[in-house]
Amino acid sequence: MFVSKSCSYGIRSVAYLSGYPQGKYVPIRDISNDLNISYHFLTKILQMLTANNVLISSRGAGGGVALAREASSITLYDLIIAIDGDELFTGCLLRLPGCGTKTPCPVHQEWDVARGKVNHFCCHTSVTELHQHVLLLSDNTLSAP
Amino acid sequence: MFVSKSCSYGIRSVAYLSGYPQGKYVPIRDISNDLNISYHFLTKILQMLTANNVLISSRGAGGGVALAREASSITLYDLIIAIDGDELFTGCLLRLPGCGTKTPCPVHQEWDVARGKVNHFCCHTSVTELHQHVLLLSDNTLSAP
DNA sequence: GTAATAAAAGACTCTTTTATCTTAAATTAA
DNA sequence: TTAATTTAAGATAAAAGAGTCTTTTATTAC
Ligand code: SF4
Ligand code: SF4
């Protein structure tokens, strides 16, 4: 598993928000309904994104969360860092502690290359590219009775 | 996180075993002592590897676990598949269910390439290359009082 | 000001993973 | 055969992740 479930929810939510203009507040309730994610759980996740300046939020009527900047400038990297931290991009496959730059093992450089490809993908993939797909897969009208 | 903690323990153990001749039984107790891994927990993990024909085991005096084949032919891929399953090699970064070949999203192909690099690395890295490193990092004589 | 709305915050439950402890079964040595 | 050794198996517990529920705080509409 590359990212946590929380992180997956965060990515889906921001991809969802990319369908709205930047700065347009959308209630978290709407997101949780449309994406079938627990409302209160999602609230906590999106709080991490507001704390990291990916989203902005507003309480009260007409409030919600909104993209803090242009959707095309928000990458998977930003979201993963905000929710899961940097382990995916800096961590060792072997999960050995205190390892890496100093006393690298014989395969470290190759591992760094492989991990770098994932890193590159995340840095160059913006949430806008996932918008349609997230909506499609969350569309529960297809499997309704 | 790429692999589970259990998987990390399994990889370290087989790298450790690669210091012994193939077929030579080593007590799990020795492995757990030298690598600082809980004995009973490690036992369960190594059972997964014997079930997957990576290791063989023998009970009783003089028994233990041993490499079922040449260490140089045991790759990270083998161990990850045996312990964590194939999610690392087949799963989606977004953890979206029912996704992939049919109705792929715009970034699927690029993701497939990035994931493929990790896959390639795991398939072409044998545990023998990690032997020294695993011993070095588990060496608690360095931090003894 | 009052009521309605919606995020923020905290307490709590459930599940999975990780870890520990106990008992059973198999193998070897004497 | 008896004792010692060592994996296998099962029960239990602790920790982390995921999800639910309630209360508080801020904002808007009236
Ligand atoms: S040196 Fe080896 S074990 Fe350490 S972080 Fe690099 S690849 Fe991992
Ligand atoms: S199509 Fe997109 S969301 Fe689906 S598995 Fe591929 S990269 Fe992931």
mmCIF file of C-alpha atoms (C1' of nucleotides) and ligand atoms in Angstrom:
data_model
loop_
_atom_site.group_PDB
_atom_site.id
_atom_site.type_symbol
_atom_site.label_atom_id
_atom_site.label_comp_id
_atom_site.label_asym_id
_atom_site.label_seq_id
_atom_site.Cartn_x
_atom_site.Cartn_y
_atom_site.Cartn_z
ATOM 1 C CA MET A 1 0.000 0.000 0.000
ATOM 2 C CA PHE A 2 1.405 3.313 -1.043
ATOM 3 C CA VAL A 3 -0.878 5.692 0.821
ATOM 4 C CA SER A 4 -3.210 5.432 3.802
ATOM 5 C CA LYS A 5 -6.950 5.258 3.407
ATOM 6 C CA SER A 6 -7.167 8.751 4.888
ATOM 7 C CA CYS A 7 -4.839 9.992 2.196
ATOM 8 C CA SER A 8 -6.913 8.351 -0.492
ATOM 9 C CA TYR A 9 -9.972 10.156 0.844
ATOM 10 C CA GLY A 10 -8.091 13.445 0.830
ATOM 11 C CA ILE A 11 -6.978 12.993 -2.759
ATOM 12 C CA ARG A 12 -10.488 12.101 -3.884
ATOM 13 C CA SER A 13 -11.932 15.110 -2.115
ATOM 14 C CA VAL A 14 -9.545 17.588 -3.669
ATOM 15 C CA ALA A 15 -10.077 16.007 -7.088
ATOM 16 C CA TYR A 16 -13.796 16.475 -6.442
ATOM 17 C CA LEU A 17 -13.268 20.115 -5.465
ATOM 18 C CA SER A 18 -11.348 20.732 -8.666
ATOM 19 C CA GLY A 19 -14.724 20.710 -10.374
ATOM 20 C CA TYR A 20 -15.512 23.999 -8.642
ATOM 21 C CA PRO A 21 -13.858 27.379 -9.125
ATOM 22 C CA GLN A 22 -10.938 28.110 -6.850
ATOM 23 C CA GLY A 23 -12.163 29.773 -3.629
ATOM 24 C CA LYS A 24 -15.726 28.510 -3.998
ATOM 25 C CA TYR A 25 -16.816 27.043 -0.667
ATOM 26 C CA VAL A 26 -18.344 23.581 -0.765
ATOM 27 C CA PRO A 27 -19.796 21.993 2.397
ATOM 28 C CA ILE A 28 -17.907 18.898 3.561
ATOM 29 C CA ARG A 29 -21.305 17.250 3.867
ATOM 30 C CA ASP A 30 -21.715 17.478 0.109
ATOM 31 C CA ILE A 31 -18.319 15.930 -0.510
ATOM 32 C CA SER A 32 -18.924 13.111 1.942
ATOM 33 C CA ASN A 33 -22.312 12.405 0.406
ATOM 34 C CA ASP A 34 -21.111 12.375 -3.176
ATOM 35 C CA LEU A 35 -17.967 10.376 -2.495
ATOM 36 C CA ASN A 36 -19.478 8.060 0.114
ATOM 37 C CA ILE A 37 -17.009 8.959 2.818
ATOM 38 C CA SER A 38 -17.895 9.299 6.497
ATOM 39 C CA TYR A 39 -18.587 12.984 7.150
ATOM 40 C CA HIS A 40 -16.863 13.380 10.508
ATOM 41 C CA PHE A 41 -13.901 11.327 9.445
ATOM 42 C CA LEU A 42 -13.518 13.377 6.284
ATOM 43 C CA THR A 43 -13.707 16.571 8.316
ATOM 44 C CA LYS A 44 -10.580 15.569 10.220
ATOM 45 C CA ILE A 45 -8.735 14.712 7.043
ATOM 46 C CA LEU A 46 -9.624 17.955 5.301
ATOM 47 C CA GLN A 47 -8.509 19.855 8.403
ATOM 48 C CA MET A 48 -5.035 18.560 7.698
ATOM 49 C CA LEU A 49 -5.269 20.018 4.228
ATOM 50 C CA THR A 50 -6.402 23.418 5.478
ATOM 51 C CA ALA A 51 -3.570 23.351 8.007
ATOM 52 C CA ASN A 52 -1.213 22.759 5.079
ATOM 53 C CA ASN A 53 -2.688 25.590 3.015
ATOM 54 C CA VAL A 54 -4.055 23.315 0.350
ATOM 55 C CA LEU A 55 -7.610 24.231 1.285
ATOM 56 C CA ILE A 56 -9.258 27.164 2.990
ATOM 57 C CA SER A 57 -12.347 26.814 5.140
ATOM 58 C CA SER A 58 -15.234 28.934 6.326
ATOM 59 C CA ARG A 59 -17.737 28.184 9.054
ATOM 60 C CA GLY A 60 -21.394 28.993 9.019
ATOM 61 C CA ALA A 61 -24.000 29.256 6.310
ATOM 62 C CA GLY A 62 -22.524 29.410 2.850
ATOM 63 C CA GLY A 63 -19.290 28.053 4.208
ATOM 64 C CA GLY A 64 -17.367 24.863 3.614
ATOM 65 C CA VAL A 65 -13.964 24.121 2.213
ATOM 66 C CA ALA A 66 -12.441 25.514 -0.958
ATOM 67 C CA LEU A 67 -9.279 25.178 -2.970
ATOM 68 C CA ALA A 68 -6.664 27.586 -1.644
ATOM 69 C CA ARG A 69 -5.045 27.864 -5.074
ATOM 70 C CA GLU A 70 -5.570 26.820 -8.650
ATOM 71 C CA ALA A 71 -6.430 23.139 -8.891
ATOM 72 C CA SER A 72 -3.865 22.553 -11.606
ATOM 73 C CA SER A 73 -1.122 23.555 -9.196
ATOM 74 C CA ILE A 74 -2.151 21.050 -6.531
ATOM 75 C CA THR A 75 -0.298 17.793 -6.973
ATOM 76 C CA LEU A 76 -0.583 14.369 -5.424
ATOM 77 C CA TYR A 77 2.733 15.125 -3.758
ATOM 78 C CA ASP A 78 1.231 18.060 -1.860
ATOM 79 C CA LEU A 79 -1.641 15.957 -0.576
ATOM 80 C CA ILE A 80 0.402 12.917 0.382
ATOM 81 C CA ILE A 81 2.910 15.059 2.260
ATOM 82 C CA ALA A 82 0.096 16.848 4.092
ATOM 83 C CA ILE A 83 -1.720 13.683 5.176
ATOM 84 C CA ASP A 84 0.785 10.817 5.272
ATOM 85 C CA GLY A 85 4.019 12.732 5.691
ATOM 86 C CA ASP A 86 7.164 12.194 3.647
ATOM 87 C CA GLU A 87 7.769 8.517 4.277
ATOM 88 C CA LEU A 88 6.675 7.523 0.775
ATOM 89 C CA PHE A 89 9.281 9.824 -0.730
ATOM 90 C CA THR A 90 12.165 9.459 1.694
ATOM 91 C CA GLY A 91 11.620 6.130 3.438
ATOM 92 C CA CYS A 92 13.459 2.882 2.895
ATOM 93 C CA LEU A 93 11.736 -0.128 1.404
ATOM 94 C CA LEU A 94 13.183 -2.188 4.232
ATOM 95 C CA ARG A 95 11.932 0.212 6.893
ATOM 96 C CA LEU A 96 15.318 0.132 8.505
ATOM 97 C CA PRO A 97 15.744 3.026 10.918
ATOM 98 C CA GLY A 98 18.662 5.451 10.706
ATOM 99 C CA CYS A 99 19.485 4.385 7.205
ATOM 100 C CA GLY A 100 19.978 6.090 3.875
ATOM 101 C CA THR A 101 22.550 8.709 3.070
ATOM 102 C CA LYS A 102 25.171 7.586 5.550
ATOM 103 C CA THR A 103 26.245 3.943 5.260
ATOM 104 C CA PRO A 104 23.981 3.194 2.308
ATOM 105 C CA CYS A 105 23.570 -0.438 1.355
ATOM 106 C CA PRO A 106 24.602 -1.792 -2.072
ATOM 107 C CA VAL A 107 21.128 -1.333 -3.510
ATOM 108 C CA HIS A 108 20.415 2.103 -2.124
ATOM 109 C CA GLN A 109 21.090 3.988 -5.330
ATOM 110 C CA GLU A 110 18.827 1.755 -7.396
ATOM 111 C CA TRP A 111 16.142 2.024 -4.763
ATOM 112 C CA ASP A 112 16.497 5.773 -4.845
ATOM 113 C CA VAL A 113 15.852 5.696 -8.583
ATOM 114 C CA ALA A 114 12.746 3.526 -8.272
ATOM 115 C CA ARG A 115 11.378 5.631 -5.443
ATOM 116 C CA GLY A 116 12.232 8.720 -7.462
ATOM 117 C CA LYS A 117 9.905 7.569 -10.232
ATOM 118 C CA VAL A 118 7.012 7.426 -7.806
ATOM 119 C CA ASN A 119 8.074 10.807 -6.468
ATOM 120 C CA HIS A 120 8.210 12.262 -9.985
ATOM 121 C CA PHE A 121 4.799 10.890 -10.818
ATOM 122 C CA CYS A 122 3.267 12.414 -7.707
ATOM 123 C CA CYS A 123 4.923 15.779 -8.297
ATOM 124 C CA HIS A 124 3.741 15.953 -11.900
ATOM 125 C CA THR A 125 0.198 14.719 -11.453
ATOM 126 C CA SER A 126 -2.374 17.330 -10.536
ATOM 127 C CA VAL A 127 -5.756 16.562 -9.077
ATOM 128 C CA THR A 128 -7.570 17.990 -12.097
ATOM 129 C CA GLU A 129 -6.524 14.962 -14.105
ATOM 130 C CA LEU A 130 -8.383 12.722 -11.686
ATOM 131 C CA HIS A 131 -11.594 14.712 -11.473
ATOM 132 C CA GLN A 132 -13.761 12.732 -13.846
ATOM 133 C CA HIS A 133 -12.448 9.410 -12.671
ATOM 134 C CA VAL A 134 -13.173 10.091 -9.028
ATOM 135 C CA LEU A 135 -16.734 11.070 -9.848
ATOM 136 C CA LEU A 136 -17.217 8.039 -12.054
ATOM 137 C CA LEU A 137 -16.031 5.535 -9.467
ATOM 138 C CA SER A 138 -17.996 7.161 -6.671
ATOM 139 C CA ASP A 139 -21.181 7.228 -8.682
ATOM 140 C CA ASN A 140 -23.466 4.961 -6.723
ATOM 141 C CA THR A 141 -26.427 5.574 -9.023
ATOM 142 C CA LEU A 142 -24.930 2.867 -11.227
ATOM 143 C CA SER A 143 -25.267 0.241 -8.541
ATOM 144 C CA ALA A 144 -28.517 1.514 -7.059
ATOM 145 C CA PRO A 145 -31.404 -0.989 -6.701
ATOM 146 C CA MET B 1 4.953 3.046 3.480
ATOM 147 C CA PHE B 2 5.745 0.483 0.866
ATOM 148 C CA VAL B 3 5.722 -2.678 2.957
ATOM 149 C CA SER B 4 4.290 -3.730 6.311
ATOM 150 C CA LYS B 5 6.441 -4.079 9.384
ATOM 151 C CA SER B 6 5.938 -7.826 9.199
ATOM 152 C CA CYS B 7 7.278 -7.807 5.674
ATOM 153 C CA SER B 8 10.299 -5.793 6.741
ATOM 154 C CA TYR B 9 11.009 -8.397 9.414
ATOM 155 C CA GLY B 10 10.718 -11.165 6.853
ATOM 156 C CA ILE B 11 13.119 -9.467 4.459
ATOM 157 C CA ARG B 12 15.662 -8.853 7.206
ATOM 158 C CA SER B 13 15.437 -12.462 8.358
ATOM 159 C CA VAL B 14 16.032 -13.928 4.922
ATOM 160 C CA ALA B 15 18.895 -11.502 4.345
ATOM 161 C CA TYR B 16 20.293 -12.731 7.644
ATOM 162 C CA LEU B 17 19.879 -16.355 6.583
ATOM 163 C CA SER B 18 21.741 -15.645 3.367
ATOM 164 C CA GLY B 19 24.888 -15.655 5.512
ATOM 165 C CA TYR B 20 24.421 -19.403 5.986
ATOM 166 C CA PRO B 21 24.631 -22.152 3.386
ATOM 167 C CA GLN B 22 21.386 -23.067 1.697
ATOM 168 C CA GLY B 23 19.597 -25.786 3.662
ATOM 169 C CA LYS B 24 21.448 -25.059 6.905
ATOM 170 C CA TYR B 25 18.914 -24.857 9.719
ATOM 171 C CA VAL B 26 19.123 -21.835 11.979
ATOM 172 C CA PRO B 27 16.869 -21.534 15.073
ATOM 173 C CA ILE B 28 14.364 -18.710 14.845
ATOM 174 C CA ARG B 29 15.483 -17.789 18.343
ATOM 175 C CA ASP B 30 18.922 -16.909 16.987
ATOM 176 C CA ILE B 31 17.442 -14.740 14.260
ATOM 177 C CA SER B 32 15.139 -12.918 16.664
ATOM 178 C CA ASN B 33 17.999 -12.319 19.085
ATOM 179 C CA ASP B 34 20.411 -11.010 16.481
ATOM 180 C CA LEU B 35 17.879 -8.842 14.676
ATOM 181 C CA ASN B 36 15.986 -7.710 17.770
ATOM 182 C CA ILE B 37 12.633 -8.981 16.598
ATOM 183 C CA SER B 38 10.004 -10.546 18.874
ATOM 184 C CA TYR B 39 10.525 -14.335 18.706
ATOM 185 C CA HIS B 40 6.904 -15.463 18.573
ATOM 186 C CA PHE B 41 5.926 -12.763 16.152
ATOM 187 C CA LEU B 42 8.817 -13.647 13.887
ATOM 188 C CA THR B 43 7.822 -17.301 14.029
ATOM 189 C CA LYS B 44 4.468 -16.482 12.482
ATOM 190 C CA ILE B 45 6.036 -14.383 9.750
ATOM 191 C CA LEU B 46 8.557 -17.042 8.824
ATOM 192 C CA GLN B 47 5.751 -19.571 8.690
ATOM 193 C CA MET B 48 4.348 -17.568 5.794
ATOM 194 C CA LEU B 49 7.681 -17.922 4.038
ATOM 195 C CA THR B 50 7.828 -21.674 4.582
ATOM 196 C CA ALA B 51 4.262 -21.926 3.315
ATOM 197 C CA ASN B 52 5.449 -20.093 0.188
ATOM 198 C CA ASN B 53 8.457 -22.378 -0.285
ATOM 199 C CA VAL B 54 10.988 -19.648 0.370
ATOM 200 C CA LEU B 55 12.141 -21.368 3.538
ATOM 201 C CA ILE B 56 12.067 -24.904 4.866
ATOM 202 C CA SER B 57 11.744 -25.697 8.555
ATOM 203 C CA SER B 58 12.590 -28.506 10.951
ATOM 204 C CA ARG B 59 11.422 -29.009 14.500
ATOM 205 C CA GLY B 60 13.455 -30.307 17.381
ATOM 206 C CA ALA B 61 17.091 -30.175 18.298
ATOM 207 C CA GLY B 62 19.284 -29.048 15.462
ATOM 208 C CA GLY B 63 16.262 -27.675 13.682
ATOM 209 C CA GLY B 64 15.177 -24.199 12.731
ATOM 210 C CA VAL B 65 14.509 -22.545 9.402
ATOM 211 C CA ALA B 66 16.681 -22.645 6.311
ATOM 212 C CA LEU B 67 16.736 -21.228 2.825
ATOM 213 C CA ALA B 68 14.751 -23.477 0.513
ATOM 214 C CA ARG B 69 16.889 -22.426 -2.455
ATOM 215 C CA GLU B 70 19.968 -20.457 -3.317
ATOM 216 C CA ALA B 71 19.916 -17.054 -1.616
ATOM 217 C CA SER B 72 20.839 -15.255 -4.823
ATOM 218 C CA SER B 73 17.620 -16.495 -6.393
ATOM 219 C CA ILE B 74 15.401 -15.119 -3.619
ATOM 220 C CA THR B 75 14.248 -11.619 -4.468
ATOM 221 C CA LEU B 76 12.445 -8.907 -2.553
ATOM 222 C CA TYR B 77 9.520 -9.575 -4.863
ATOM 223 C CA ASP B 78 9.209 -13.151 -3.608
ATOM 224 C CA LEU B 79 9.164 -12.040 0.017
ATOM 225 C CA ILE B 80 6.771 -9.136 -0.431
ATOM 226 C CA ILE B 81 4.323 -11.298 -2.365
ATOM 227 C CA ALA B 82 4.496 -13.990 0.312
ATOM 228 C CA ILE B 83 3.896 -11.643 3.242
ATOM 229 C CA ASP B 84 2.053 -8.567 1.974
ATOM 230 C CA GLY B 85 0.444 -9.939 -1.162
ATOM 231 C CA ASP B 86 0.509 -8.270 -4.549
ATOM 232 C CA GLU B 87 -0.992 -4.888 -3.723
ATOM 233 C CA LEU B 88 2.350 -3.106 -4.021
ATOM 234 C CA PHE B 89 2.719 -4.356 -7.572
ATOM 235 C CA THR B 90 -0.836 -4.209 -8.813
ATOM 236 C CA GLY B 91 -2.615 -1.660 -6.630
ATOM 237 C CA CYS B 92 -3.634 1.886 -7.440
ATOM 238 C CA LEU B 93 -2.068 4.855 -5.719
ATOM 239 C CA LEU B 94 -5.572 6.189 -5.108
ATOM 240 C CA ARG B 95 -6.807 2.934 -3.628
ATOM 241 C CA LEU B 96 -9.891 3.158 -5.743
ATOM 242 C CA PRO B 97 -11.689 -0.176 -5.968
ATOM 243 C CA GLY B 98 -12.556 -1.806 -9.276
ATOM 244 C CA CYS B 99 -10.156 0.354 -11.162
ATOM 245 C CA GLY B 100 -7.290 -0.211 -13.561
ATOM 246 C CA THR B 101 -7.462 -1.970 -16.902
ATOM 247 C CA LYS B 102 -11.086 -1.176 -17.635
ATOM 248 C CA THR B 103 -11.951 2.529 -17.569
ATOM 249 C CA PRO B 104 -8.429 3.680 -16.698
ATOM 250 C CA CYS B 105 -8.021 7.298 -15.662
ATOM 251 C CA PRO B 106 -5.846 9.743 -17.640
ATOM 252 C CA VAL B 107 -2.803 9.080 -15.481
ATOM 253 C CA HIS B 108 -3.052 5.316 -15.300
ATOM 254 C CA GLN B 109 -0.336 4.618 -17.817
ATOM 255 C CA GLU B 110 2.170 6.902 -16.133
ATOM 256 C CA TRP B 111 1.324 5.386 -12.797
ATOM 257 C CA ASP B 112 1.838 1.953 -14.282
ATOM 258 C CA VAL B 113 5.329 3.014 -15.350
ATOM 259 C CA ALA B 114 6.264 4.389 -11.924
ATOM 260 C CA ARG B 115 4.913 1.327 -10.170
ATOM 261 C CA GLY B 116 6.730 -0.814 -12.688
ATOM 262 C CA LYS B 117 10.044 0.679 -11.592
ATOM 263 C CA VAL B 118 9.405 -0.401 -8.044
ATOM 264 C CA ASN B 119 8.354 -3.794 -9.341
ATOM 265 C CA HIS B 120 11.522 -4.087 -11.420
ATOM 266 C CA PHE B 121 13.699 -3.115 -8.494
ATOM 267 C CA CYS B 122 12.099 -5.736 -6.258
ATOM 268 C CA CYS B 123 12.373 -8.442 -8.899
ATOM 269 C CA HIS B 124 16.053 -7.731 -9.521
ATOM 270 C CA THR B 125 17.238 -7.292 -5.960
ATOM 271 C CA SER B 126 18.221 -10.447 -4.116
ATOM 272 C CA VAL B 127 18.521 -10.723 -0.373
ATOM 273 C CA THR B 128 22.241 -11.459 -0.561
ATOM 274 C CA GLU B 129 22.882 -7.831 -1.436
ATOM 275 C CA LEU B 130 21.341 -6.774 1.866
ATOM 276 C CA HIS B 131 23.125 -9.243 4.108
ATOM 277 C CA GLN B 132 25.878 -7.018 5.491
ATOM 278 C CA HIS B 133 23.607 -4.028 5.836
ATOM 279 C CA VAL B 134 20.992 -5.882 7.853
ATOM 280 C CA LEU B 135 23.650 -7.122 10.256
ATOM 281 C CA LEU B 136 25.196 -3.694 10.578
ATOM 282 C CA LEU B 137 21.944 -1.937 11.402
ATOM 283 C CA SER B 138 20.856 -4.613 13.853
ATOM 284 C CA ASP B 139 24.180 -4.587 15.655
ATOM 285 C CA ASN B 140 23.276 -3.407 19.119
ATOM 286 C CA THR B 141 26.831 -3.766 20.424
ATOM 287 C CA LEU B 142 27.436 -0.334 18.960
ATOM 288 C CA SER B 143 24.875 1.299 21.234
ATOM 289 C CA ALA B 144 25.526 -0.852 24.318
ATOM 290 C CA PRO B 145 26.276 0.963 27.608
ATOM 291 C "C1'" DG C 1 -30.383 39.687 18.807
ATOM 292 C "C1'" DT C 2 -32.066 34.881 17.265
ATOM 293 C "C1'" DA C 3 -31.952 30.985 14.551
ATOM 294 C "C1'" DA C 4 -29.856 28.230 11.173
ATOM 295 C "C1'" DT C 5 -25.675 26.581 9.181
ATOM 296 C "C1'" DA C 6 -21.234 24.446 8.970
ATOM 297 C "C1'" DA C 7 -16.347 23.704 10.468
ATOM 298 C "C1'" DA C 8 -13.534 22.540 14.687
ATOM 299 C "C1'" DA C 9 -12.703 19.801 18.545
ATOM 300 C "C1'" DG C 10 -13.119 16.039 21.667
ATOM 301 C "C1'" DA C 11 -14.697 11.516 23.348
ATOM 302 C "C1'" DC C 12 -15.602 7.176 22.106
ATOM 303 C "C1'" DT C 13 -16.041 2.610 19.342
ATOM 304 C "C1'" DC C 14 -14.533 -0.738 15.943
ATOM 305 C "C1'" DT C 15 -11.021 -3.009 13.105
ATOM 306 C "C1'" DT C 16 -6.458 -4.247 11.737
ATOM 307 C "C1'" DT C 17 -1.791 -4.694 12.761
ATOM 308 C "C1'" DT C 18 1.713 -5.706 15.856
ATOM 309 C "C1'" DA C 19 3.271 -8.072 19.875
ATOM 310 C "C1'" DT C 20 3.146 -11.331 23.883
ATOM 311 C "C1'" DC C 21 2.139 -15.537 26.246
ATOM 312 C "C1'" DT C 22 0.797 -20.401 26.619
ATOM 313 C "C1'" DT C 23 0.227 -24.978 24.997
ATOM 314 C "C1'" DA C 24 0.836 -28.635 21.559
ATOM 315 C "C1'" DA C 25 3.404 -31.367 18.277
ATOM 316 C "C1'" DA C 26 7.537 -33.000 16.104
ATOM 317 C "C1'" DT C 27 12.413 -34.148 16.140
ATOM 318 C "C1'" DT C 28 16.802 -35.339 18.127
ATOM 319 C "C1'" DA C 29 20.021 -37.083 21.688
ATOM 320 C "C1'" DA C 30 21.019 -39.898 25.391
ATOM 321 C "C1'" DT D 1 11.866 -44.298 26.612
ATOM 322 C "C1'" DT D 2 12.885 -39.987 28.551
ATOM 323 C "C1'" DA D 3 14.400 -35.413 28.287
ATOM 324 C "C1'" DA D 4 15.681 -31.515 25.736
ATOM 325 C "C1'" DT D 5 14.970 -28.772 21.779
ATOM 326 C "C1'" DT D 6 12.482 -26.198 18.482
ATOM 327 C "C1'" DT D 7 8.603 -25.137 15.196
ATOM 328 C "C1'" DA D 8 3.429 -24.788 15.066
ATOM 329 C "C1'" DA D 9 -0.760 -23.214 16.760
ATOM 330 C "C1'" DG D 10 -3.932 -20.695 19.612
ATOM 331 C "C1'" DA D 11 -5.395 -17.250 22.922
ATOM 332 C "C1'" DT D 12 -4.787 -12.768 24.517
ATOM 333 C "C1'" DA D 13 -3.167 -7.923 24.763
ATOM 334 C "C1'" DA D 14 -1.362 -3.518 23.212
ATOM 335 C "C1'" DA D 15 -1.004 -0.024 19.555
ATOM 336 C "C1'" DA D 16 -2.368 2.199 15.503
ATOM 337 C "C1'" DG D 17 -5.729 3.216 11.962
ATOM 338 C "C1'" DA D 18 -10.430 3.986 10.681
ATOM 339 C "C1'" DG D 19 -14.976 5.395 11.703
ATOM 340 C "C1'" DT D 20 -18.963 7.339 14.726
ATOM 341 C "C1'" DC D 21 -21.114 10.485 17.823
ATOM 342 C "C1'" DT D 22 -21.574 14.725 20.637
ATOM 343 C "C1'" DT D 23 -20.391 19.349 21.861
ATOM 344 C "C1'" DT D 24 -18.329 23.778 20.827
ATOM 345 C "C1'" DT D 25 -17.260 27.766 18.025
ATOM 346 C "C1'" DA D 26 -17.663 30.771 14.151
ATOM 347 C "C1'" DT D 27 -20.451 32.725 10.369
ATOM 348 C "C1'" DT D 28 -24.527 34.065 7.836
ATOM 349 C "C1'" DA D 29 -29.447 35.193 7.292
ATOM 350 C "C1'" DC D 30 -33.395 37.005 9.187
HETATM 351 S S1 SF4 E 1 20.856 2.050 2.291
HETATM 352 FE FE1 SF4 E 1 19.627 0.234 1.658
HETATM 353 S S2 SF4 E 1 18.421 -0.324 3.466
HETATM 354 FE FE2 SF4 E 1 19.174 1.806 3.813
HETATM 355 S S3 SF4 E 1 17.612 3.236 3.014
HETATM 356 FE FE3 SF4 E 1 18.997 2.818 1.315
HETATM 357 S S4 SF4 E 1 18.079 1.047 0.249
HETATM 358 FE FE4 SF4 E 1 17.166 1.120 2.284
HETATM 359 S S1 SF4 E 2 -6.989 4.229 -13.665
HETATM 360 FE FE1 SF4 E 2 -6.128 5.874 -12.351
HETATM 361 S S2 SF4 E 2 -7.180 5.611 -10.405
HETATM 362 FE FE2 SF4 E 2 -7.484 3.692 -11.548
HETATM 363 S S3 SF4 E 2 -5.795 2.278 -11.034
HETATM 364 FE FE3 SF4 E 2 -5.088 3.453 -12.773
HETATM 365 S S4 SF4 E 2 -4.023 5.255 -11.926
HETATM 366 FE FE4 SF4 E 2 -5.290 4.382 -10.291
#
